[in-house]
Tab-separated table of C-alpha atoms and ligand atoms in Angstrom:
chain	number	residue	atom	x	y	z
A	11	MET	CA	-26.860	-17.308	15.277
A	12	PRO	CA	-29.849	-15.077	15.271
A	13	VAL	CA	-27.850	-12.040	16.254
A	14	LEU	CA	-25.968	-12.234	12.872
A	15	SER	CA	-29.000	-12.761	10.882
A	16	ASP	CA	-30.620	-9.718	12.836
A	17	LEU	CA	-27.427	-7.743	11.923
A	18	LEU	CA	-27.736	-8.564	8.300
A	19	ALA	CA	-31.329	-7.689	8.110
A	20	ALA	CA	-30.479	-4.376	9.899
A	21	LEU	CA	-27.780	-3.559	7.310
A	22	ARG	CA	-29.992	-4.500	4.448
A	23	SER	CA	-32.931	-2.424	5.665
A	24	GLY	CA	-30.638	0.565	6.437
A	25	ALA	CA	-31.403	0.374	10.231
A	26	VAL	CA	-27.626	-0.073	10.577
A	27	GLU	CA	-25.612	2.160	8.334
A	28	ILE	CA	-22.041	1.373	7.099
A	29	VAL	CA	-20.012	4.567	7.038
A	30	ASP	CA	-16.571	4.508	5.163
A	31	LEU	CA	-13.952	6.144	7.423
A	32	THR	CA	-11.192	5.548	4.814
A	33	ALA	CA	-9.353	8.288	2.697
A	34	PRO	CA	-8.809	7.156	-0.987
A	35	LEU	CA	-5.352	5.750	-1.635
A	36	SER	CA	-3.414	7.182	-4.631
A	37	ALA	CA	-0.130	8.805	-5.482
A	38	GLN	CA	-1.819	12.045	-4.233
A	39	THR	CA	-2.698	10.809	-0.632
A	40	PRO	CA	-0.939	13.098	1.768
A	41	ILE	CA	1.757	11.716	3.893
A	42	LEU	CA	3.602	12.426	7.069
A	43	GLU	CA	6.723	14.618	6.802
A	44	LEU	CA	9.415	14.286	9.439
A	45	PRO	CA	12.231	16.650	9.873
A	46	GLU	CA	14.512	16.428	7.006
A	47	GLN	CA	17.369	14.511	9.056
A	48	PHE	CA	15.255	11.521	9.319
A	49	GLY	CA	14.095	8.710	6.927
A	50	GLN	CA	10.787	9.718	5.072
A	51	THR	CA	7.778	7.443	4.466
A	52	ALA	CA	6.729	6.668	0.744
A	53	ARG	CA	3.741	8.009	-1.131
A	54	PHE	CA	1.480	5.128	-2.437
A	55	GLU	CA	2.469	4.174	-6.004
A	56	LEU	CA	0.852	1.888	-8.639
A	57	GLU	CA	2.923	0.027	-11.170
A	58	GLU	CA	0.895	-1.561	-13.821
A	59	ILE	CA	1.767	-5.132	-14.771
A	60	SER	CA	-0.612	-5.464	-17.605
A	61	ARG	CA	-3.981	-4.050	-18.738
A	62	TYR	CA	-5.747	-6.262	-21.352
A	63	ASP	CA	-2.577	-5.914	-23.558
A	64	ASP	CA	0.362	-7.780	-24.709
A	65	ARG	CA	1.578	-8.185	-21.141
A	66	GLY	CA	-1.586	-9.989	-20.326
A	67	PRO	CA	-4.329	-9.988	-22.797
A	68	ALA	CA	-7.336	-10.760	-20.586
A	69	TRP	CA	-6.264	-9.292	-17.299
A	70	TYR	CA	-5.429	-6.094	-15.429
A	71	TRP	CA	-3.345	-5.841	-12.371
A	72	ASN	CA	-0.701	-3.800	-10.481
A	73	ASN	CA	2.102	-3.962	-8.058
A	74	PHE	CA	2.078	-1.205	-5.434
A	75	ARG	CA	4.613	0.412	-3.235
A	76	THR	CA	3.589	2.245	-0.096
A	77	GLY	CA	4.753	3.334	3.367
A	78	GLU	CA	3.039	1.257	6.121
A	79	HIS	CA	1.841	4.655	7.635
A	80	THR	CA	0.533	6.074	4.319
A	81	GLY	CA	-3.014	7.265	3.956
A	82	THR	CA	-5.835	5.887	6.467
A	83	HIS	CA	-3.799	3.462	8.473
A	84	PHE	CA	-3.275	1.580	11.696
A	85	ASP	CA	-0.310	2.104	14.041
A	86	ALA	CA	0.882	-1.132	15.733
A	87	PRO	CA	2.679	-0.983	19.179
A	88	ASN	CA	6.139	-1.875	17.783
A	89	HIS	CA	6.051	1.307	15.731
A	90	TRP	CA	7.358	3.317	18.571
A	91	VAL	CA	10.700	2.454	20.619
A	92	THR	CA	8.574	2.585	23.751
A	93	GLY	CA	6.713	-0.436	22.335
A	94	ARG	CA	9.330	-2.230	20.514
A	95	GLU	CA	8.871	-5.570	22.418
A	96	LEU	CA	5.057	-5.446	21.825
A	97	ALA	CA	2.839	-6.322	19.078
A	98	ASP	CA	3.564	-6.076	15.400
A	99	ILE	CA	0.742	-5.361	13.063
A	100	ALA	CA	0.145	-9.085	12.288
A	101	SER	CA	-0.043	-9.745	15.940
A	102	VAL	CA	-2.710	-7.293	16.877
A	103	PRO	CA	-5.597	-9.308	18.235
A	104	VAL	CA	-8.619	-9.594	15.902
A	105	GLY	CA	-10.738	-8.547	18.727
A	106	ALA	CA	-9.220	-5.055	18.614
A	107	LEU	CA	-9.993	-4.748	14.876
A	108	VAL	CA	-13.821	-4.687	15.757
A	109	ALA	CA	-14.449	-2.196	18.541
A	110	PRO	CA	-16.734	0.473	19.887
A	111	ALA	CA	-15.957	4.114	19.299
A	112	VAL	CA	-17.011	7.429	20.668
A	113	VAL	CA	-16.339	10.703	18.822
A	114	LEU	CA	-14.929	13.974	20.589
A	115	ASP	CA	-15.859	16.922	18.448
A	116	VAL	CA	-13.343	19.836	18.608
A	117	VAL	CA	-14.059	21.245	15.015
A	118	ASP	CA	-14.943	24.820	16.550
A	119	GLN	CA	-11.760	25.007	18.674
A	120	VAL	CA	-9.545	23.770	15.654
A	121	ALA	CA	-11.170	26.357	13.416
A	122	GLN	CA	-9.993	28.879	15.842
A	123	ASN	CA	-6.482	27.358	16.448
A	124	PRO	CA	-4.974	24.866	14.175
A	125	ASP	CA	-2.447	23.935	16.863
A	126	PHE	CA	-5.449	23.109	19.260
A	127	LEU	CA	-4.625	20.302	21.524
A	128	ILE	CA	-7.155	18.123	23.345
A	129	GLU	CA	-6.552	18.132	27.132
A	130	VAL	CA	-7.880	15.568	29.771
A	131	GLU	CA	-10.499	18.056	30.811
A	132	HIS	CA	-11.988	17.999	27.326
A	133	ILE	CA	-12.243	14.121	27.555
A	134	GLU	CA	-13.597	14.382	31.087
A	135	ALA	CA	-16.249	16.925	29.761
A	136	PHE	CA	-17.369	14.524	27.238
A	137	VAL	CA	-17.590	11.724	29.602
A	138	ALA	CA	-19.738	13.966	31.917
A	139	GLU	CA	-22.063	14.519	29.174
A	140	HIS	CA	-22.072	11.150	27.309
A	141	GLY	CA	-21.097	8.570	29.891
A	142	PRO	CA	-18.052	6.270	30.408
A	143	LEU	CA	-15.525	5.838	27.668
A	144	PRO	CA	-15.932	2.297	26.161
A	145	ASP	CA	-13.616	-0.541	27.526
A	146	GLY	CA	-11.177	-1.478	24.618
A	147	GLY	CA	-12.678	1.084	22.499
A	148	TRP	CA	-11.533	4.075	20.288
A	149	LEU	CA	-11.593	7.862	20.982
A	150	LEU	CA	-11.979	9.218	17.462
A	151	CYS	CA	-10.860	12.912	17.423
A	152	ARG	CA	-13.274	14.891	15.036
A	153	THR	CA	-11.197	18.032	14.069
A	154	GLY	CA	-12.553	18.819	10.724
A	155	TRP	CA	-9.007	18.232	9.292
A	156	SER	CA	-10.342	15.698	6.874
A	157	ALA	CA	-11.449	18.474	4.665
A	158	ARG	CA	-7.849	19.196	3.873
A	159	THR	CA	-7.073	16.777	1.157
A	160	THR	CA	-3.799	18.118	-0.334
A	161	GLN	CA	-0.306	17.628	1.049
A	162	ALA	CA	0.080	21.348	1.755
A	163	GLU	CA	-3.264	21.747	3.412
A	164	MET	CA	-2.830	18.632	5.551
A	165	ILE	CA	0.705	19.379	6.837
A	166	ASN	CA	-0.038	23.273	7.006
A	167	ARG	CA	3.574	24.224	7.404
A	168	ASP	CA	4.977	27.758	7.894
A	169	ASP	CA	8.453	28.879	8.866
A	170	GLU	CA	7.898	27.503	12.441
A	171	GLY	CA	6.914	24.079	11.094
A	172	PRO	CA	3.729	22.049	10.642
A	173	HIS	CA	0.552	23.180	12.334
A	174	SER	CA	-2.303	20.628	13.016
A	175	PRO	CA	-4.309	19.551	15.986
A	176	GLY	CA	-3.778	16.632	18.374
A	177	LEU	CA	-3.466	15.617	21.982
A	178	SER	CA	-1.501	17.243	24.750
A	179	ALA	CA	1.307	15.133	26.130
A	180	GLU	CA	-0.745	14.823	29.318
A	181	ALA	CA	-3.821	13.835	27.518
A	182	ALA	CA	-1.896	11.264	25.441
A	183	ARG	CA	-0.541	9.848	28.790
A	184	TRP	CA	-3.962	9.779	30.373
A	185	VAL	CA	-5.360	7.925	27.315
A	186	ALA	CA	-2.600	5.448	27.357
A	187	GLU	CA	-2.329	4.907	31.295
A	188	GLU	CA	-5.518	5.703	32.687
A	189	SER	CA	-8.415	5.258	30.327
A	190	PRO	CA	-10.149	2.045	29.229
A	191	LEU	CA	-9.620	2.862	25.723
A	192	GLN	CA	-7.428	0.760	23.278
A	193	GLY	CA	-6.403	3.902	21.193
A	194	ILE	CA	-7.230	6.961	19.288
A	195	GLY	CA	-8.236	7.770	15.758
A	196	VAL	CA	-7.483	11.122	14.140
A	197	GLU	CA	-8.056	12.915	10.676
A	198	THR	CA	-4.456	14.181	10.424
A	199	VAL	CA	-1.736	12.203	8.772
A	200	GLY	CA	-0.461	10.919	12.250
A	201	THR	CA	-1.820	10.598	15.746
A	202	ASP	CA	0.329	13.408	16.935
A	203	ALA	CA	-0.152	17.051	16.602
A	204	GLY	CA	1.843	18.977	13.843
A	205	ALA	CA	4.130	20.652	16.609
A	206	ALA	CA	4.528	17.352	18.570
A	207	GLY	CA	8.076	16.931	17.403
A	208	GLY	CA	8.900	19.774	20.013
A	209	PHE	CA	6.747	18.242	22.757
A	210	ASP	CA	8.143	16.314	26.029
A	211	PRO	CA	8.264	13.578	25.431
A	212	LEU	CA	8.722	13.674	21.660
A	213	PHE	CA	5.469	12.840	19.671
A	214	PRO	CA	3.721	11.902	23.051
A	215	CYS	CA	0.638	10.024	21.464
A	216	HIS	CA	3.134	7.542	19.896
A	217	HIS	CA	5.313	7.590	22.991
A	218	TYR	CA	2.506	6.704	25.463
A	219	LEU	CA	0.015	4.690	23.357
A	220	MET	CA	2.550	2.352	21.612
A	221	GLY	CA	4.381	1.992	25.029
A	222	SER	CA	1.199	0.930	26.472
A	223	GLY	CA	0.467	-1.679	23.885
A	224	LYS	CA	-2.397	0.625	22.398
A	225	TYR	CA	-3.108	1.578	18.868
A	226	GLY	CA	-3.558	4.689	16.555
A	227	LEU	CA	-5.674	5.266	13.459
A	228	SER	CA	-4.882	8.029	11.302
A	229	GLN	CA	-6.226	10.094	8.507
A	230	LEU	CA	-9.939	9.146	8.994
A	231	ARG	CA	-12.724	10.720	7.199
A	232	ASN	CA	-16.446	11.137	7.660
A	233	LEU	CA	-16.422	11.290	11.369
A	234	ASP	CA	-19.087	13.968	11.089
A	235	ARG	CA	-21.484	11.008	10.211
A	236	LEU	CA	-20.835	9.193	13.415
A	237	PRO	CA	-22.906	9.749	16.681
A	238	PRO	CA	-20.891	10.724	19.830
A	239	THR	CA	-21.301	7.180	21.241
A	240	GLY	CA	-22.506	3.931	19.851
A	241	ALA	CA	-20.624	3.458	16.664
A	242	LEU	CA	-18.777	0.044	16.006
A	243	VAL	CA	-15.501	0.375	14.200
A	244	ILE	CA	-13.989	-2.284	11.928
A	245	ALA	CA	-10.505	-1.551	11.065
A	246	SER	CA	-8.621	-4.247	8.875
A	247	PRO	CA	-4.985	-3.595	8.465
A	248	LEU	CA	-2.950	-6.063	6.181
A	249	LYS	CA	-1.430	-8.732	8.112
A	250	ILE	CA	2.370	-7.621	7.467
A	251	GLU	CA	4.635	-10.016	9.519
A	252	THR	CA	7.005	-7.821	11.712
A	253	GLY	CA	5.243	-4.846	10.245
A	254	SER	CA	4.867	-1.540	12.256
A	255	GLY	CA	1.484	-0.554	10.698
A	256	SER	CA	-0.533	-0.782	7.504
A	257	PRO	CA	-2.900	1.018	5.226
A	258	THR	CA	-6.323	-0.026	6.482
A	259	ARG	CA	-9.777	-0.065	5.490
A	260	VAL	CA	-11.822	1.518	8.297
A	261	LEU	CA	-15.555	1.013	8.455
A	262	ALA	CA	-18.088	2.124	11.161
A	263	LEU	CA	-21.565	0.562	11.804
A	264	VAL	CA	-23.987	3.193	13.091
A	265	ASP	CA	-27.405	2.337	14.314
A	266	ARG	CA	-30.042	4.534	12.396
A	267	SER	CA	-32.942	2.641	13.828
B	318	MN	MN1	1.342	6.064	11.697
């Protein structure tokens, strides 16, 4: 097919750049913290099997343990009770794994207020400037939060709880029920704002998006290297049967021609 050979030529010449939107996965990768009465997700851990030694003289390999929602990851609809009858991570159609993306930049607002919430009006202003949201695409929320690489910086907790940006409940409902998008992507540890445990409904991005069969991407990086429109995102979660999500390598193709 000429379109694929044209794409390959564009990738090799740099006319199309591949931007890695994935955070490194290690024992230091920040994780979500829920209120203490709830079960908690695991950090990523490597367990060495052998490293060119008595346990295996010519080979190095590891086992690993991780939460499905650790690091850069993909939320499947069955992650939330509202989507419990919908797709698990292995059942997400492959067409959703290669999808267009737009980038909403709220870095300045978040710098003023770490609890900043994206409202429908912010998305409508984006549409007025850049055109319609892509059918079956991602809304990537650029907040600057990916500069925070430690657990404490990422969660940003004080006596009142965690403080990090996200969507208002109404914006989450609008994206889920009224927009043509297939999901949102964020730089924080989960798609909901730090304070969203106190919103109505609880954790509204999860409530509405999962309930509508839509998806989430969390802990993205390098959104500053994407244009407001026109990027193509490739998000490839592990095919974990019955799983609710998976650590995911997320790449974006960007036209530099
Ligand atoms: Mn998640």
